[in-house]
Coordinates of N, CA, C and O in Angstrom, one line a residue:
X1 N 0.8 -1.2 0.0 CA 0.0 0.0 0.0 C 0.9 1.2 0.0 O 1.8 1.4 0.8
X2 N 0.6 2.1 -0.9 CA 1.4 3.4 -1.0 C 0.8 4.4 -0.1 O -0.5 4.6 0.0
X3 N 1.6 5.1 0.7 CA 1.2 6.1 1.6 C 1.4 7.5 0.9 O 2.4 7.7 0.2
X4 N 0.4 8.4 1.1 CA 0.5 9.7 0.5 C 1.3 10.6 1.5 O 0.9 10.6 2.7
X5 N 2.4 11.2 1.0 CA 3.2 12.0 1.9 C 3.3 13.4 1.3 O 3.5 13.6 0.1
X6 N 3.1 14.4 2.1 CA 3.2 15.8 1.7 C 4.2 16.5 2.6 O 4.3 16.2 3.8
X7 N 4.9 17.5 2.0 CA 5.8 18.3 2.8 C 5.4 19.8 2.8 O 5.1 20.3 1.7
X8 N 5.4 20.4 4.0 CA 5.1 21.8 4.1 C 6.3 22.5 4.7 O 7.1 21.9 5.4
X9 N 6.6 23.7 4.2 CA 7.7 24.4 4.7 C 7.4 25.9 5.0 O 7.5 26.8 4.2
X10 N 6.9 26.1 6.3 CA 6.6 27.5 6.7 C 8.0 28.2 6.9 O 9.0 27.6 6.9
X11 N 7.9 29.5 7.0 CA 9.1 30.3 7.2 C 8.8 31.5 8.2 O 7.7 31.9 8.4
X12 N 9.9 31.9 8.8 CA 9.9 33.1 9.7 C 9.6 32.6 11.1 O 10.1 31.6 11.6
X13 N 8.9 33.5 11.8 CA 8.5 33.2 13.2 C 7.2 32.5 13.2 O 6.2 32.9 12.6
X14 N 7.1 31.4 13.9 CA 5.9 30.6 14.0 C 5.0 31.2 15.2 O 5.2 30.9 16.3
X15 N 4.2 32.1 14.8 CA 3.3 32.8 15.8 C 1.9 32.4 15.5 O 1.6 31.4 14.8
X16 N 0.9 33.1 16.1 CA -0.5 32.7 15.9 C -0.9 32.8 14.5 O -1.7 31.9 14.0
X17 N -0.5 33.8 13.7 CA -0.9 33.9 12.3 C -0.3 32.8 11.5 O -1.0 32.2 10.7
X18 N 1.0 32.6 11.5 CA 1.6 31.6 10.7 C 1.3 30.2 11.1 O 1.1 29.3 10.2
X19 N 1.1 30.0 12.4 CA 0.7 28.7 12.8 C -0.8 28.4 12.4 O -1.1 27.3 12.1
X20 N -1.6 29.4 12.5 CA -3.0 29.2 12.0 C -3.1 28.8 10.5 O -3.9 28.0 10.1
X21 N -2.2 29.5 9.7 CA -2.1 29.1 8.3 C -1.6 27.7 8.2 O -2.1 26.9 7.4
X22 N -0.6 27.3 9.0 CA -0.1 25.9 8.9 C -1.2 24.9 9.4 O -1.3 23.9 8.7
X23 N -1.9 25.3 10.4 CA -3.0 24.4 10.9 C -4.0 24.2 9.7 O -4.5 23.1 9.5
X24 N -4.4 25.3 9.0 CA -5.3 25.2 7.9 C -4.8 24.3 6.8 O -5.5 23.5 6.3
X25 N -3.5 24.5 6.5 CA -2.9 23.7 5.4 C -2.9 22.2 5.8 O -3.2 21.4 5.0
X26 N -2.6 21.9 7.1 CA -2.6 20.5 7.5 C -4.0 20.0 7.6 O -4.2 18.9 7.1
X27 N -4.9 20.8 8.0 CA -6.3 20.4 8.0 C -6.8 20.0 6.6 O -7.4 19.0 6.4
X28 N -6.4 20.8 5.6 CA -6.8 20.6 4.2 C -6.2 19.3 3.7 O -6.8 18.5 3.1
X29 N -4.9 19.0 4.1 CA -4.2 17.8 3.6 C -4.9 16.6 4.3 O -5.0 15.5 3.7
X30 N -5.2 16.7 5.6 CA -5.9 15.6 6.3 C -7.2 15.3 5.7 O -7.6 14.1 5.4
X31 N -8.0 16.3 5.3 CA -9.3 16.2 4.7 C -9.1 15.5 3.3 O -10.0 14.7 2.9
X32 N -8.0 15.8 2.6 CA -7.7 15.2 1.3 C -7.3 13.8 1.4 O -7.3 13.0 0.5
X33 N -6.9 13.3 2.6 CA -6.6 11.9 2.8 C -5.1 11.6 2.9 O -4.7 10.5 2.7
X34 N -4.3 12.6 3.1 CA -2.8 12.4 3.2 C -2.5 11.6 4.4 O -3.1 11.8 5.5
X35 N -1.6 10.6 4.3 CA -1.3 9.7 5.4 C -0.2 10.3 6.3 O -0.2 10.1 7.5
X36 N 0.8 11.0 5.7 CA 2.0 11.5 6.4 C 2.3 12.9 6.0 O 2.3 13.2 4.8
X37 N 2.4 13.8 6.9 CA 2.8 15.2 6.6 C 4.1 15.5 7.4 O 4.2 15.3 8.6
X38 N 5.1 16.0 6.6 CA 6.3 16.5 7.1 C 6.3 18.0 7.1 O 6.0 18.6 6.0
X39 N 6.5 18.6 8.3 CA 6.7 20.0 8.3 C 8.2 20.3 8.5 O 8.8 20.0 9.5
X40 N 8.7 20.9 7.4 CA 10.2 21.3 7.4 C 10.4 22.6 8.1 O 9.9 23.6 7.5
X41 N 11.0 22.6 9.2 CA 11.2 23.9 10.0 C 12.5 24.6 9.6 O 13.0 25.4 10.3
X42 N 13.1 24.2 8.5 CA 14.4 24.8 8.1 C 14.4 26.3 8.1 O 15.4 26.9 8.4
X43 N 13.3 26.9 7.6 CA 13.2 28.3 7.5 C 12.5 29.0 8.7 O 12.2 30.2 8.7
X44 N 12.2 28.2 9.8 CA 11.6 28.8 11.0 C 12.7 29.2 11.9 O 13.6 28.5 12.3
X45 N 12.6 30.5 12.3 CA 13.7 31.0 13.2 C 13.3 31.0 14.7 O 14.1 30.9 15.5
X46 N 12.0 31.0 15.0 CA 11.5 31.0 16.3 C 10.0 30.6 16.4 O 9.3 30.8 15.4
X47 N 9.6 30.1 17.5 CA 8.2 29.8 17.8 C 7.8 30.5 19.1 O 8.5 30.4 20.1
X48 N 6.7 31.2 19.1 CA 6.3 31.9 20.3 C 5.2 31.1 21.0 O 4.7 30.1 20.5
X49 N 4.6 31.6 22.1 CA 3.7 30.9 22.9 C 2.4 30.6 22.2 O 1.8 29.6 22.3
X50 N 1.9 31.6 21.4 CA 0.7 31.4 20.6 C 0.9 30.4 19.5 O 0.0 29.6 19.2
X51 N 2.1 30.4 19.0 CA 2.5 29.4 18.0 C 2.5 28.0 18.6 O 2.1 27.0 17.9
X52 N 2.9 27.9 19.8 CA 3.0 26.6 20.5 C 1.6 26.0 20.7 O 1.3 24.9 20.4
X53 N 0.7 26.9 21.1 CA -0.7 26.5 21.4 C -1.4 26.0 20.1 O -2.1 25.0 20.0
X54 N -1.2 26.8 19.0 CA -1.8 26.4 17.7 C -1.1 25.1 17.2 O -1.8 24.3 16.6
X55 N 0.2 24.9 17.4 CA 0.8 23.7 17.0 C 0.3 22.5 17.7 O 0.1 21.4 17.1
X56 N 0.0 22.6 19.0 CA -0.6 21.5 19.8 C -1.9 21.1 19.2 O -2.3 20.0 19.0
X57 N -2.7 22.2 18.9 CA -4.0 21.9 18.3 C -3.9 21.2 16.9 O -4.7 20.3 16.6
X58 N -2.9 21.6 16.1 CA -2.6 21.0 14.8 C -2.2 19.5 15.0 O -2.7 18.7 14.2
X59 N -1.4 19.2 16.0 CA -1.0 17.9 16.3 C -2.2 17.0 16.6 O -2.4 15.9 16.1
X60 N -3.1 17.5 17.4 CA -4.3 16.8 17.8 C -5.2 16.6 16.5 O -5.7 15.5 16.4
X61 N -5.3 17.6 15.7 CA -6.1 17.4 14.5 C -5.6 16.3 13.6 O -6.4 15.4 13.1
X62 N -4.3 16.2 13.4 CA -3.7 15.2 12.6 C -3.9 13.8 13.2 O -4.3 12.8 12.5
X63 N -3.7 13.7 14.5 CA -3.8 12.4 15.2 C -5.2 11.9 15.2 O -5.4 10.7 15.0
X64 N -6.2 12.7 15.4 CA -7.6 12.3 15.4 C -7.9 11.7 14.0 O -8.7 10.8 13.9
X65 N -7.4 12.3 13.0 CA -7.6 11.9 11.6 C -6.8 10.7 11.2 O -7.0 10.1 10.1
X66 N -5.9 10.2 12.1 CA -5.0 9.1 11.7 C -3.9 9.4 10.8 O -3.3 8.6 10.2
X67 N -3.6 10.7 10.8 CA -2.4 11.2 9.9 C -1.2 11.3 10.8 O -1.3 11.8 11.9
X68 N -0.1 10.8 10.3 CA 1.2 11.0 11.0 C 1.8 12.4 10.7 O 1.8 12.8 9.5
X69 N 2.2 13.1 11.7 CA 2.8 14.4 11.6 C 4.2 14.3 12.0 O 4.5 13.9 13.1
X70 N 5.1 14.8 11.2 CA 6.5 14.8 11.5 C 7.1 16.1 11.3 O 6.6 16.9 10.5
X71 N 8.2 16.4 11.9 CA 8.9 17.7 11.8 C 10.4 17.4 11.5 O 11.0 16.4 12.1
X72 N 11.0 18.2 10.7 CA 12.5 18.1 10.5 C 13.1 19.5 10.5 O 12.5 20.5 10.4
X73 N 14.4 19.4 10.6 CA 15.3 20.6 10.5 C 15.0 21.7 11.5 O 15.0 22.9 11.1
X74 N 14.8 21.4 12.7 CA 14.5 22.4 13.7 C 15.8 23.0 14.3 O 16.8 22.2 14.4
X75 N 15.9 24.3 14.5 CA 17.1 24.9 15.0 C 17.2 24.7 16.6 O 16.3 24.2 17.2
X76 N 18.3 25.1 17.2 CA 18.5 24.8 18.6 C 17.5 25.5 19.5 O 17.0 24.9 20.5
X77 N 17.1 26.7 19.1 CA 16.1 27.5 19.9 C 14.7 26.8 19.9 O 14.1 26.6 20.9
X78 N 14.3 26.4 18.7 CA 13.0 25.7 18.6 C 13.1 24.3 19.3 O 12.1 24.0 20.0
X79 N 14.2 23.6 19.2 CA 14.3 22.3 19.9 C 14.2 22.5 21.4 O 13.5 21.8 22.1
X80 N 14.9 23.6 21.9 CA 14.8 23.8 23.3 C 13.3 24.1 23.8 O 12.9 23.6 24.8
X81 N 12.6 24.9 23.0 CA 11.2 25.2 23.3 C 10.4 23.9 23.3 O 9.5 23.7 24.1
X82 N 10.6 23.1 22.3 CA 9.9 21.8 22.1 C 10.2 20.9 23.3 O 9.3 20.3 23.9
X83 N 11.4 20.9 23.8 CA 11.8 20.1 25.0 C 11.2 20.6 26.2 O 10.6 19.9 27.1
X84 N 11.2 21.9 26.4 CA 10.6 22.6 27.6 C 9.1 22.4 27.7 O 8.6 22.2 28.8
X85 N 8.4 22.4 26.6 CA 7.0 22.3 26.5 C 6.6 20.8 26.3 O 5.4 20.5 26.3
X86 N 7.5 20.0 26.1 CA 7.3 18.5 25.9 C 6.6 18.2 24.6 O 6.1 17.1 24.4
X87 N 6.6 19.2 23.7 CA 6.0 18.9 22.3 C 6.8 17.9 21.6 O 6.3 17.1 20.8
X88 N 8.1 17.8 21.9 CA 9.0 16.8 21.3 C 8.5 15.4 21.5 O 8.8 14.5 20.7
X89 N 7.7 15.2 22.6 CA 7.2 13.8 22.8 C 6.0 13.5 22.0 O 5.6 12.3 21.9
X90 N 5.4 14.5 21.4 CA 4.2 14.3 20.6 C 4.5 14.1 19.1 O 3.5 13.7 18.4
X91 N 5.7 14.3 18.7 CA 6.0 14.3 17.3 C 7.2 13.4 16.9 O 8.1 13.2 17.8
X92 N 7.2 13.0 15.7 CA 8.5 12.4 15.2 C 9.3 13.5 14.7 O 8.8 14.3 13.8
X93 N 10.5 13.7 15.2 CA 11.4 14.8 14.8 C 12.6 14.2 14.1 O 13.3 13.3 14.7
X94 N 12.9 14.7 12.9 CA 14.0 14.2 12.1 C 15.0 15.3 11.9 O 14.6 16.5 11.9
X95 N 16.3 14.9 11.8 CA 17.3 15.9 11.7 C 17.1 16.7 10.4 O 17.4 17.9 10.4
X96 N 16.7 16.1 9.3 CA 16.5 16.7 8.0 C 15.6 15.9 7.1 O 15.2 14.8 7.5
X97 N 15.4 16.4 5.9 CA 14.5 15.7 5.0 C 15.0 14.3 4.6 O 14.3 13.3 4.5
X98 N 16.4 14.2 4.5 CA 16.9 12.9 4.1 C 16.7 11.8 5.2 O 16.4 10.7 4.9
X99 N 16.8 12.2 6.5 CA 16.5 11.3 7.6 C 15.0 10.8 7.5 O 14.7 9.7 7.7
X100 N 14.2 11.8 7.2 CA 12.7 11.5 7.1 C 12.5 10.5 6.0 O 11.8 9.5 6.1
X101 N 13.1 10.8 4.8 CA 12.9 9.9 3.6 C 13.4 8.6 3.9 O 12.8 7.6 3.5
X102 N 14.6 8.5 4.6 CA 15.2 7.1 4.9 C 14.2 6.4 5.8 O 14.1 5.1 5.7
X103 N 13.6 7.1 6.7 CA 12.7 6.4 7.7 C 11.4 5.9 7.0 O 10.9 4.8 7.2
X104 N 10.8 6.7 6.1 CA 9.5 6.3 5.5 C 9.6 5.7 4.2 O 8.6 5.0 3.8
X105 N 10.7 5.8 3.4 CA 10.7 5.3 2.1 C 11.5 3.9 2.0 O 11.4 3.2 1.1
X106 N 12.3 3.6 3.0 CA 13.2 2.4 2.9 C 12.9 1.5 4.1 O 12.6 1.9 5.1

């Protein structure tokens, strides 16, 4: 069985506005029937508290729909925030796209 995989790449600061857009994009992909969504954080510089709240809501939306949500390429500041808020326990986090591809394609 082939799984449908989509990659999203937000950029800038992940605040309530950008995270709400990300949430809507993920919701649309989930509705479309995508099995796995990778959010590439390579161009994300920071995530603030409202972004964290919206991200948690996004994680719940994906899980309820049976969609796997993964993240890659997070910087040290974002990793620290994820660890402090324990979001890192809710997600599959990969070092980069290649690690993700190796995990899901091989």
